[in-house]
Amino acid sequence: MADFLSLQDLTRVFTRDAFVTHPDDARCRVYHTRVSGQRFLEVHTLANEHVWFAAPVQSLRFLLEHYTRVRDASTTACVMLPSDAMQNHAGLRALLQGWQKMKTFPAGYPLLVRATGEPRLALPFSVDIMYDPPKPAISLAQKPTPEITPFLRFVGTVAGHRARMAADTQASHCFVSAEFVQRHGLLTSPTALTVTLANDATSRITEQCNFHISIPSKCGIIYKHKITAFVLPMGDKKQDMLLGQNWLQWEKAVIDCDGAGTVSLKRAGLILEGSKSEVLAGDDYELISAEDTARLAAAGARCFTINITEKHMHTLAHGEAHEAFSSSPLTDADIPEHVSPGTRALLMQYKGVFGHPKGLPPDRGIAHVIPEVEGARPVYSRPYRLSPKESEEVQKQIKQLLEDGFIEPSTSPYGSPIIFVPKKDGRLRMCLDTRRLNAQTIPMRTPIPRPEMLFDALQGAKHFTALDLTSGYHQILINKTDVPKTAFVTPFGQYQFKVLSFGFANAPATFQAVMNKTFSDMLYNGVL
């Protein structure tokens, strides 16, 4: 056994040993060993106990799983395990989440002693002592007082799924609906806590979740944060998640319910707009059957008939009406002189296809997103100095981009400077220096076609054609909530892209995904 005296000084007196290979090694009043027939897995409660774990890694996982099921808020424990165990065993890492590392003993340290005090062999490897402290009181609703502020509701995402959330000053911690977790298949980890409900009743919590939430802020920037929430059945379908006091305190939040109905997050530097109403704008509702509808109507429920007609997607993109996607017809002057007469005639025959695109593209089912790492802040850089030729060129290109509807004036806190790259024909290509933004962008993964499969698909082919899209990136929309992140600064003002542009991380992955979706029925069968 380990030297309990020094470890008990760090925590408190151990009351139970979960694994002993021989009774002589036990240092606790209650111990469990295969020799005596006592099994820790048969224990049903650990209230007010301090448990010691020192077992082989293979056995430790089963012991800890049982511990999380039967422990309560007053239970504490210490576990001794190899220092690399949590790195090599994902199961142990999940079970020990929230435990504190109290001490590390290096290899060779004479930590282990017998019950008589005689030393054993020195440690063959370094070990960590992890401590599970008592859990704080978990409450879903405190006693109501005149100072308690009503909660505000938001619509955002939880683990990437649309969810209804509420900032609740009466909840001590964050809670997520068990129904929401089950509906979306969210991963959970075991825990064992008791929560006090609003009616002073108690409920057992056995699971918790770790995920990211996102909520649109007042300025258009998406607030993102990683949250640990307890899984709790919520029969009330008005919200899927409660953001409690631990989140409000972390963000140094100030709730204004009487005025604009906002939550000011001082740590994040953002303002969230909420609603005190139980009905949220854009909220979704559960579908009911025709029989249920007739029964509700007969009972006096108010019913409405809504006639829905299809609207062209171009008028809905980015929440505002804009010119539909089109292309100006190709003219003879647009065709280079070296093009043969036959090819020139073919191009002019389909001049509408080879024209210059104008207006926002249609919704292709995939928009470019710019996900950022946790804790990322808006990045802004001053515009670079431009030569007279570059200054003239930037004004010309910005004018054209505005006319085409690809950019718009911006007041975003983001801002990347522009640079010019010469083309082969001597013209200048305007690019964005997005290195700082890309450094905090989460990379996306898109499968790259295997060369051998491409060569296999060419077998038997006789005619080959290579197509190059005109402004290919500009034919893909930027996700509406990520448009402010595309902002760029020039000596003549700040603008932001509504379509994909060169320089952004994950742009090739998004383009590849759009191509795969567009040609899904023809991939490796005429299109590579």
Short mmCIF file of N, CA, C and O in Angstrom, two decimals, residues 3-125:
data_model
loop_
_atom_site.label_atom_id
_atom_site.label_comp_id
_atom_site.label_asym_id
_atom_site.label_seq_id
_atom_site.Cartn_x
_atom_site.Cartn_y
_atom_site.Cartn_z
N ASP A 3 1.97 5.03 1.34
CA ASP A 3 2.13 5.63 2.66
C ASP A 3 0.92 6.53 2.93
O ASP A 3 0.89 7.68 2.53
N PHE A 4 -0.08 5.99 3.61
CA PHE A 4 -1.33 6.72 3.80
C PHE A 4 -1.17 7.98 4.62
O PHE A 4 -1.90 8.95 4.43
N LEU A 5 -0.22 7.99 5.53
CA LEU A 5 -0.11 9.14 6.44
C LEU A 5 0.13 10.42 5.66
O LEU A 5 -0.51 11.45 5.90
N SER A 6 1.08 10.37 4.70
CA SER A 6 1.38 11.58 3.94
C SER A 6 0.22 11.96 3.02
O SER A 6 -0.07 13.14 2.82
N LEU A 7 -0.46 10.95 2.46
CA LEU A 7 -1.58 11.25 1.56
C LEU A 7 -2.78 11.77 2.33
O LEU A 7 -3.52 12.63 1.85
N GLN A 8 -3.03 11.23 3.52
CA GLN A 8 -4.16 11.70 4.32
C GLN A 8 -3.95 13.13 4.78
O GLN A 8 -4.91 13.86 5.00
N ASP A 9 -2.70 13.55 4.93
CA ASP A 9 -2.43 14.96 5.27
C ASP A 9 -2.89 15.87 4.13
O ASP A 9 -3.30 17.01 4.37
N LEU A 10 -2.81 15.36 2.88
CA LEU A 10 -3.23 16.15 1.73
C LEU A 10 -4.75 16.22 1.60
O LEU A 10 -5.30 17.18 1.08
N THR A 11 -5.44 15.17 2.05
CA THR A 11 -6.90 15.11 1.87
C THR A 11 -7.57 14.92 3.23
O THR A 11 -7.71 15.85 3.99
N ARG A 12 -8.00 13.70 3.54
CA ARG A 12 -8.56 13.38 4.84
C ARG A 12 -8.41 11.88 5.07
O ARG A 12 -7.93 11.17 4.19
N VAL A 13 -8.81 11.39 6.23
CA VAL A 13 -8.58 9.99 6.60
C VAL A 13 -9.39 9.08 5.68
O VAL A 13 -10.58 9.27 5.48
N PHE A 14 -8.70 8.08 5.13
CA PHE A 14 -9.37 7.12 4.25
C PHE A 14 -10.26 6.20 5.10
O PHE A 14 -9.87 5.74 6.17
N THR A 15 -11.44 5.92 4.58
CA THR A 15 -12.38 5.03 5.27
C THR A 15 -12.57 3.71 4.56
O THR A 15 -13.10 2.77 5.13
N ARG A 16 -12.12 3.61 3.30
CA ARG A 16 -12.37 2.39 2.54
C ARG A 16 -11.27 2.20 1.50
O ARG A 16 -10.86 3.16 0.84
N ASP A 17 -10.79 0.96 1.39
CA ASP A 17 -9.81 0.59 0.37
C ASP A 17 -10.53 -0.27 -0.67
O ASP A 17 -11.10 -1.31 -0.34
N ALA A 18 -10.52 0.18 -1.93
CA ALA A 18 -11.31 -0.49 -2.95
C ALA A 18 -10.66 -1.76 -3.48
O ALA A 18 -11.34 -2.59 -4.10
N PHE A 19 -9.36 -1.94 -3.27
CA PHE A 19 -8.70 -3.10 -3.87
C PHE A 19 -7.47 -3.46 -3.04
O PHE A 19 -6.52 -2.68 -2.94
N VAL A 20 -7.48 -4.62 -2.44
CA VAL A 20 -6.35 -5.12 -1.65
C VAL A 20 -6.06 -6.55 -2.08
O VAL A 20 -6.98 -7.38 -2.17
N THR A 21 -4.81 -6.85 -2.39
CA THR A 21 -4.47 -8.20 -2.82
C THR A 21 -4.27 -9.15 -1.63
O THR A 21 -4.32 -10.36 -1.78
N HIS A 22 -4.02 -8.57 -0.43
CA HIS A 22 -3.83 -9.41 0.76
C HIS A 22 -4.29 -8.60 1.97
O HIS A 22 -4.02 -7.40 2.08
N PRO A 23 -5.01 -9.25 2.93
CA PRO A 23 -5.51 -8.49 4.09
C PRO A 23 -4.42 -7.77 4.86
O PRO A 23 -4.68 -6.72 5.45
N ASP A 24 -3.20 -8.30 4.89
CA ASP A 24 -2.13 -7.64 5.64
C ASP A 24 -1.75 -6.29 5.05
O ASP A 24 -1.11 -5.47 5.72
N ASP A 25 -2.14 -6.05 3.78
CA ASP A 25 -1.80 -4.78 3.14
C ASP A 25 -2.82 -3.69 3.42
O ASP A 25 -2.60 -2.53 3.08
N ALA A 26 -3.94 -4.03 4.03
CA ALA A 26 -5.00 -3.05 4.23
C ALA A 26 -4.61 -2.05 5.31
O ALA A 26 -4.05 -2.41 6.34
N ARG A 27 -4.92 -0.80 5.07
CA ARG A 27 -4.69 0.26 6.05
C ARG A 27 -6.00 0.91 6.49
O ARG A 27 -5.98 1.83 7.27
N CYS A 28 -7.13 0.46 5.92
CA CYS A 28 -8.41 1.08 6.22
C CYS A 28 -9.27 0.15 7.06
O CYS A 28 -9.09 -1.07 7.05
N ARG A 29 -10.23 0.74 7.77
CA ARG A 29 -11.16 -0.05 8.58
C ARG A 29 -11.98 -0.97 7.69
O ARG A 29 -12.27 -2.11 8.04
N VAL A 30 -12.38 -0.49 6.52
CA VAL A 30 -13.13 -1.30 5.57
C VAL A 30 -12.25 -1.49 4.33
O VAL A 30 -11.74 -0.52 3.78
N TYR A 31 -12.06 -2.72 3.94
CA TYR A 31 -11.26 -2.98 2.75
C TYR A 31 -11.93 -4.08 1.95
O TYR A 31 -12.76 -4.84 2.43
N HIS A 32 -11.54 -4.18 0.67
CA HIS A 32 -12.15 -5.15 -0.24
C HIS A 32 -11.05 -5.99 -0.87
O HIS A 32 -10.07 -5.45 -1.41
N THR A 33 -11.20 -7.30 -0.81
CA THR A 33 -10.19 -8.20 -1.34
C THR A 33 -10.84 -9.50 -1.76
O THR A 33 -11.86 -9.91 -1.21
N ARG A 34 -10.27 -10.11 -2.77
CA ARG A 34 -10.78 -11.41 -3.20
C ARG A 34 -10.51 -12.49 -2.16
O ARG A 34 -11.15 -13.53 -2.13
N VAL A 35 -9.55 -12.25 -1.25
CA VAL A 35 -9.23 -13.24 -0.23
C VAL A 35 -10.37 -13.38 0.76
O VAL A 35 -10.78 -14.47 1.14
N SER A 36 -10.92 -12.25 1.20
CA SER A 36 -12.00 -12.28 2.20
C SER A 36 -13.38 -12.39 1.58
O SER A 36 -14.36 -12.58 2.28
N GLY A 37 -13.43 -12.27 0.27
CA GLY A 37 -14.72 -12.36 -0.41
C GLY A 37 -15.47 -11.05 -0.50
O GLY A 37 -16.52 -10.99 -1.12
N GLN A 38 -14.99 -9.99 0.12
CA GLN A 38 -15.64 -8.69 0.02
C GLN A 38 -15.33 -8.07 -1.34
O GLN A 38 -14.18 -8.04 -1.77
N ARG A 39 -16.36 -7.55 -2.02
CA ARG A 39 -16.18 -6.96 -3.34
C ARG A 39 -16.66 -5.51 -3.33
O ARG A 39 -17.77 -5.21 -2.90
N PHE A 40 -15.81 -4.63 -3.80
CA PHE A 40 -16.17 -3.22 -3.86
C PHE A 40 -17.36 -3.01 -4.80
O PHE A 40 -18.17 -2.10 -4.61
N LEU A 41 -17.47 -3.83 -5.85
CA LEU A 41 -18.54 -3.67 -6.82
C LEU A 41 -19.91 -3.98 -6.24
O LEU A 41 -20.93 -3.75 -6.90
N GLU A 42 -19.96 -4.55 -5.01
CA GLU A 42 -21.23 -4.85 -4.37
C GLU A 42 -21.68 -3.74 -3.41
O GLU A 42 -22.75 -3.84 -2.81
N VAL A 43 -20.86 -2.70 -3.26
CA VAL A 43 -21.21 -1.58 -2.37
C VAL A 43 -22.31 -0.74 -3.04
O VAL A 43 -22.25 -0.45 -4.24
N HIS A 44 -23.31 -0.34 -2.27
CA HIS A 44 -24.45 0.40 -2.82
C HIS A 44 -24.44 1.88 -2.45
O HIS A 44 -25.19 2.66 -3.03
N THR A 45 -23.65 2.28 -1.48
CA THR A 45 -23.59 3.69 -1.10
C THR A 45 -22.22 4.00 -0.54
O THR A 45 -21.58 3.16 0.11
N LEU A 46 -21.76 5.23 -0.81
CA LEU A 46 -20.46 5.69 -0.30
C LEU A 46 -20.61 7.05 0.36
O LEU A 46 -19.69 7.87 0.33
N ALA A 47 -21.73 7.31 0.96
CA ALA A 47 -21.99 8.61 1.58
C ALA A 47 -20.97 8.89 2.67
O ALA A 47 -20.69 8.04 3.52
N ASN A 48 -20.37 10.09 2.63
CA ASN A 48 -19.42 10.58 3.64
C ASN A 48 -18.17 9.71 3.76
O ASN A 48 -17.50 9.72 4.79
N GLU A 49 -17.82 8.98 2.72
CA GLU A 49 -16.63 8.13 2.75
C GLU A 49 -15.51 8.73 1.92
O GLU A 49 -15.73 9.54 1.00
N HIS A 50 -14.27 8.33 2.28
CA HIS A 50 -13.07 8.73 1.55
C HIS A 50 -12.39 7.45 1.09
O HIS A 50 -11.87 6.68 1.90
N VAL A 51 -12.42 7.19 -0.23
CA VAL A 51 -12.04 5.89 -0.78
C VAL A 51 -10.63 5.97 -1.38
O VAL A 51 -10.25 6.98 -1.97
N TRP A 52 -9.89 4.87 -1.20
CA TRP A 52 -8.55 4.76 -1.76
C TRP A 52 -8.56 3.71 -2.87
O TRP A 52 -9.10 2.61 -2.73
N PHE A 53 -7.98 4.09 -4.03
CA PHE A 53 -7.86 3.18 -5.17
C PHE A 53 -6.37 2.99 -5.50
O PHE A 53 -5.66 3.97 -5.76
N ALA A 54 -5.92 1.76 -5.49
CA ALA A 54 -4.58 1.41 -5.97
C ALA A 54 -4.69 0.02 -6.55
O ALA A 54 -4.58 -0.98 -5.83
N ALA A 55 -4.94 -0.07 -7.84
CA ALA A 55 -5.19 -1.35 -8.50
C ALA A 55 -4.57 -1.32 -9.88
O ALA A 55 -4.25 -0.25 -10.42
N PRO A 56 -4.37 -2.50 -10.50
CA PRO A 56 -3.91 -2.53 -11.89
C PRO A 56 -4.85 -1.75 -12.79
O PRO A 56 -6.06 -1.68 -12.54
N VAL A 57 -4.29 -1.16 -13.84
CA VAL A 57 -5.08 -0.32 -14.73
C VAL A 57 -6.27 -1.09 -15.29
O VAL A 57 -7.37 -0.54 -15.44
N GLN A 58 -6.10 -2.39 -15.57
CA GLN A 58 -7.19 -3.18 -16.13
C GLN A 58 -8.38 -3.25 -15.17
O GLN A 58 -9.54 -3.28 -15.58
N SER A 59 -8.11 -3.33 -13.87
CA SER A 59 -9.18 -3.41 -12.88
C SER A 59 -9.68 -2.03 -12.46
O SER A 59 -10.83 -1.88 -12.03
N LEU A 60 -8.82 -1.03 -12.57
CA LEU A 60 -9.15 0.29 -12.06
C LEU A 60 -10.36 0.89 -12.75
O LEU A 60 -11.21 1.53 -12.12
N ARG A 61 -10.49 0.64 -14.05
CA ARG A 61 -11.61 1.23 -14.79
C ARG A 61 -12.94 0.73 -14.24
O ARG A 61 -13.88 1.51 -14.06
N PHE A 62 -13.07 -0.57 -13.99
CA PHE A 62 -14.33 -1.12 -13.48
C PHE A 62 -14.63 -0.58 -12.08
O PHE A 62 -15.78 -0.30 -11.74
N LEU A 63 -13.59 -0.44 -11.26
CA LEU A 63 -13.80 0.10 -9.92
C LEU A 63 -14.28 1.54 -9.96
O LEU A 63 -15.19 1.94 -9.22
N LEU A 64 -13.66 2.34 -10.84
CA LEU A 64 -14.05 3.75 -10.93
C LEU A 64 -15.45 3.92 -11.52
O LEU A 64 -16.19 4.83 -11.14
N GLU A 65 -15.81 3.07 -12.48
CA GLU A 65 -17.16 3.15 -13.04
C GLU A 65 -18.21 2.89 -11.95
O GLU A 65 -19.23 3.58 -11.88
N HIS A 66 -17.94 1.91 -11.09
CA HIS A 66 -18.88 1.64 -10.00
C HIS A 66 -18.87 2.79 -8.99
O HIS A 66 -19.92 3.17 -8.46
N TYR A 67 -17.71 3.36 -8.75
CA TYR A 67 -17.60 4.49 -7.82
C TYR A 67 -18.47 5.66 -8.28
O TYR A 67 -19.17 6.28 -7.47
N THR A 68 -18.44 5.98 -9.57
CA THR A 68 -19.23 7.11 -10.07
C THR A 68 -20.73 6.85 -9.95
O THR A 68 -21.52 7.79 -9.85
N ARG A 69 -21.12 5.57 -9.95
CA ARG A 69 -22.55 5.24 -9.84
C ARG A 69 -23.07 5.36 -8.42
O ARG A 69 -24.24 5.73 -8.21
N VAL A 70 -22.23 5.06 -7.43
CA VAL A 70 -22.74 4.98 -6.05
C VAL A 70 -22.28 6.13 -5.17
O VAL A 70 -22.74 6.26 -4.04
N ARG A 71 -21.40 6.98 -5.67
CA ARG A 71 -20.94 8.09 -4.86
C ARG A 71 -22.02 9.16 -4.78
O ARG A 71 -22.97 9.17 -5.56
N ASP A 72 -21.89 10.08 -3.81
CA ASP A 72 -22.77 11.24 -3.76
C ASP A 72 -21.90 12.47 -3.53
O ASP A 72 -20.68 12.41 -3.58
N ALA A 73 -22.55 13.61 -3.27
CA ALA A 73 -21.81 14.86 -3.17
C ALA A 73 -20.81 14.87 -2.02
O ALA A 73 -19.82 15.62 -2.06
N SER A 74 -21.03 14.06 -0.98
CA SER A 74 -20.14 14.05 0.17
C SER A 74 -18.97 13.10 0.01
O SER A 74 -18.03 13.13 0.80
N THR A 75 -18.97 12.25 -1.00
CA THR A 75 -17.93 11.24 -1.19
C THR A 75 -16.69 11.86 -1.80
O THR A 75 -16.76 12.70 -2.69
N THR A 76 -15.53 11.42 -1.31
CA THR A 76 -14.25 11.82 -1.88
C THR A 76 -13.41 10.58 -2.10
O THR A 76 -13.70 9.50 -1.57
N ALA A 77 -12.32 10.73 -2.87
CA ALA A 77 -11.49 9.56 -3.16
C ALA A 77 -10.13 10.01 -3.65
O ALA A 77 -9.94 11.15 -4.11
N CYS A 78 -9.16 9.09 -3.53
CA CYS A 78 -7.83 9.25 -4.11
C CYS A 78 -7.52 8.00 -4.91
O CYS A 78 -7.91 6.89 -4.53
N VAL A 79 -6.83 8.18 -6.02
CA VAL A 79 -6.42 7.04 -6.85
C VAL A 79 -4.94 7.20 -7.19
O VAL A 79 -4.47 8.31 -7.45
N MET A 80 -4.22 6.09 -7.11
CA MET A 80 -2.81 6.06 -7.52
C MET A 80 -2.73 5.32 -8.84
O MET A 80 -3.20 4.18 -8.95
N LEU A 81 -2.16 5.95 -9.85
CA LEU A 81 -2.08 5.32 -11.16
C LEU A 81 -0.82 5.79 -11.87
O LEU A 81 -0.27 6.86 -11.55
N PRO A 82 -0.31 5.03 -12.84
CA PRO A 82 0.87 5.46 -13.60
C PRO A 82 0.64 6.82 -14.24
O PRO A 82 -0.47 7.14 -14.67
N SER A 83 1.70 7.60 -14.31
CA SER A 83 1.57 8.97 -14.81
C SER A 83 1.09 9.03 -16.25
O SER A 83 0.48 10.02 -16.67
N ASP A 84 1.36 7.97 -17.04
CA ASP A 84 0.95 7.99 -18.44
C ASP A 84 -0.38 7.28 -18.67
O ASP A 84 -0.81 7.11 -19.80
N ALA A 85 -1.06 6.85 -17.60
CA ALA A 85 -2.28 6.07 -17.76
C ALA A 85 -3.39 6.87 -18.42
O ALA A 85 -4.09 6.38 -19.31
N MET A 86 -3.57 8.11 -18.02
CA MET A 86 -4.65 8.92 -18.59
C MET A 86 -4.39 9.24 -20.05
O MET A 86 -5.33 9.40 -20.84
N GLN A 87 -3.13 9.34 -20.42
CA GLN A 87 -2.80 9.62 -21.81
C GLN A 87 -3.05 8.40 -22.69
O GLN A 87 -3.46 8.53 -23.84
N ASN A 88 -2.81 7.22 -22.15
CA ASN A 88 -2.90 5.99 -22.94
C ASN A 88 -4.27 5.32 -22.87
O ASN A 88 -4.55 4.41 -23.66
N HIS A 89 -5.11 5.72 -21.92
CA HIS A 89 -6.40 5.07 -21.74
C HIS A 89 -7.51 6.12 -21.74
O HIS A 89 -7.69 6.84 -20.74
N ALA A 90 -8.24 6.19 -22.85
CA ALA A 90 -9.29 7.19 -22.97
C ALA A 90 -10.40 6.96 -21.95
O ALA A 90 -11.01 7.90 -21.45
N GLY A 91 -10.68 5.70 -21.63
CA GLY A 91 -11.72 5.41 -20.66
C GLY A 91 -11.39 5.96 -19.29
O GLY A 91 -12.25 6.54 -18.61
N LEU A 92 -10.13 5.79 -18.84
CA LEU A 92 -9.72 6.35 -17.56
C LEU A 92 -9.76 7.87 -17.59
O LEU A 92 -10.15 8.52 -16.62
N ARG A 93 -9.36 8.44 -18.72
CA ARG A 93 -9.35 9.90 -18.84
C ARG A 93 -10.75 10.47 -18.66
O ARG A 93 -10.95 11.50 -18.01
N ALA A 94 -11.76 9.78 -19.22
CA ALA A 94 -13.14 10.26 -19.07
C ALA A 94 -13.63 10.09 -17.64
O ALA A 94 -14.30 10.97 -17.10
N LEU A 95 -13.27 8.97 -17.00
CA LEU A 95 -13.74 8.72 -15.64
C LEU A 95 -13.11 9.67 -14.63
O LEU A 95 -13.72 10.01 -13.62
N LEU A 96 -11.87 10.09 -14.90
CA LEU A 96 -11.16 10.95 -13.96
C LEU A 96 -11.28 12.43 -14.31
O LEU A 96 -10.56 13.25 -13.75
N GLN A 97 -12.19 12.75 -15.21
CA GLN A 97 -12.39 14.16 -15.55
C GLN A 97 -12.93 14.91 -14.34
O GLN A 97 -13.89 14.50 -13.70
N GLY A 98 -12.30 16.01 -14.00
CA GLY A 98 -12.69 16.79 -12.83
C GLY A 98 -11.90 16.45 -11.58
O GLY A 98 -12.00 17.16 -10.58
N TRP A 99 -11.12 15.36 -11.61
CA TRP A 99 -10.26 15.02 -10.48
C TRP A 99 -9.04 15.93 -10.47
O TRP A 99 -8.60 16.42 -11.51
N GLN A 100 -8.47 16.15 -9.31
CA GLN A 100 -7.31 17.04 -9.16
C GLN A 100 -6.04 16.21 -8.93
O GLN A 100 -6.07 15.24 -8.17
N LYS A 101 -4.97 16.60 -9.60
CA LYS A 101 -3.69 15.94 -9.38
C LYS A 101 -3.06 16.53 -8.11
O LYS A 101 -2.72 17.70 -8.06
N MET A 102 -2.94 15.69 -7.08
CA MET A 102 -2.42 16.16 -5.80
C MET A 102 -0.89 16.10 -5.74
O MET A 102 -0.23 16.99 -5.19
N LYS A 103 -0.31 15.04 -6.32
CA LYS A 103 1.13 14.87 -6.19
C LYS A 103 1.62 13.87 -7.23
O LYS A 103 0.87 12.98 -7.65
N THR A 104 2.86 13.99 -7.65
CA THR A 104 3.51 13.05 -8.55
C THR A 104 4.77 12.51 -7.88
O THR A 104 5.58 13.27 -7.36
N PHE A 105 4.89 11.18 -7.89
CA PHE A 105 6.08 10.54 -7.32
C PHE A 105 6.88 9.94 -8.46
O PHE A 105 6.36 9.17 -9.27
N PRO A 106 8.17 10.26 -8.55
CA PRO A 106 8.98 9.78 -9.68
C PRO A 106 9.33 8.31 -9.53
O PRO A 106 9.21 7.72 -8.45
N ALA A 107 9.76 7.71 -10.64
CA ALA A 107 10.22 6.32 -10.61
C ALA A 107 11.42 6.21 -9.67
O ALA A 107 12.29 7.08 -9.63
N GLY A 108 11.43 5.12 -8.88
CA GLY A 108 12.50 4.92 -7.92
C GLY A 108 12.20 5.44 -6.54
O GLY A 108 12.96 5.19 -5.59
N TYR A 109 11.08 6.17 -6.39
CA TYR A 109 10.74 6.73 -5.08
C TYR A 109 10.22 5.61 -4.17
O TYR A 109 9.39 4.79 -4.58
N PRO A 110 10.66 5.54 -2.91
CA PRO A 110 10.22 4.48 -1.99
C PRO A 110 8.85 4.80 -1.38
O PRO A 110 8.72 5.00 -0.18
N LEU A 111 7.82 4.83 -2.22
CA LEU A 111 6.49 5.21 -1.76
C LEU A 111 5.77 4.05 -1.07
O LEU A 111 5.06 4.24 -0.10
N LEU A 112 5.92 2.85 -1.60
CA LEU A 112 5.15 1.72 -1.13
C LEU A 112 5.75 1.12 0.14
O LEU A 112 6.96 0.87 0.21
N VAL A 113 4.90 0.89 1.14
CA VAL A 113 5.34 0.28 2.40
C VAL A 113 4.34 -0.79 2.80
O VAL A 113 3.20 -0.81 2.34
N ARG A 114 4.74 -1.69 3.65
CA ARG A 114 3.84 -2.71 4.17
C ARG A 114 3.07 -2.15 5.37
O ARG A 114 3.36 -1.07 5.87
N ALA A 115 2.10 -2.94 5.82
CA ALA A 115 1.29 -2.51 6.97
C ALA A 115 2.15 -2.33 8.21
O ALA A 115 1.83 -1.53 9.10
N THR A 116 3.25 -3.07 8.29
CA THR A 116 4.15 -2.95 9.44
C THR A 116 5.05 -1.73 9.35
O THR A 116 5.79 -1.44 10.28
N GLY A 117 5.02 -1.01 8.20
CA GLY A 117 5.88 0.14 8.01
C GLY A 117 7.16 -0.18 7.27
O GLY A 117 7.94 0.71 6.95
N GLU A 118 7.41 -1.45 6.98
CA GLU A 118 8.61 -1.85 6.26
C GLU A 118 8.48 -1.43 4.79
O GLU A 118 7.44 -1.62 4.17
N PRO A 119 9.54 -0.90 4.22
CA PRO A 119 9.47 -0.46 2.82
C PRO A 119 9.43 -1.63 1.86
O PRO A 119 9.98 -2.69 2.12
N ARG A 120 8.74 -1.43 0.74
CA ARG A 120 8.74 -2.41 -0.34
C ARG A 120 9.73 -1.96 -1.40
O ARG A 120 10.54 -1.06 -1.19
N LEU A 121 9.64 -2.59 -2.58
CA LEU A 121 10.50 -2.16 -3.68
C LEU A 121 10.13 -0.75 -4.11
O LEU A 121 8.98 -0.32 -3.99
N ALA A 122 11.11 -0.02 -4.64
CA ALA A 122 10.86 1.34 -5.13
C ALA A 122 9.93 1.30 -6.34
O ALA A 122 9.78 0.26 -7.01
N LEU A 123 9.30 2.42 -6.62
CA LEU A 123 8.36 2.49 -7.75
C LEU A 123 9.09 2.20 -9.06
O LEU A 123 10.12 2.81 -9.36
N PRO A 124 8.56 1.27 -9.88
CA PRO A 124 9.20 1.00 -11.17
C PRO A 124 8.91 2.08 -12.21
O PRO A 124 9.55 2.13 -13.25
N PHE A 125 7.92 2.93 -11.94
CA PHE A 125 7.55 4.01 -12.86
C PHE A 125 6.95 5.14 -12.03
O PHE A 125 6.58 4.94 -10.86
#
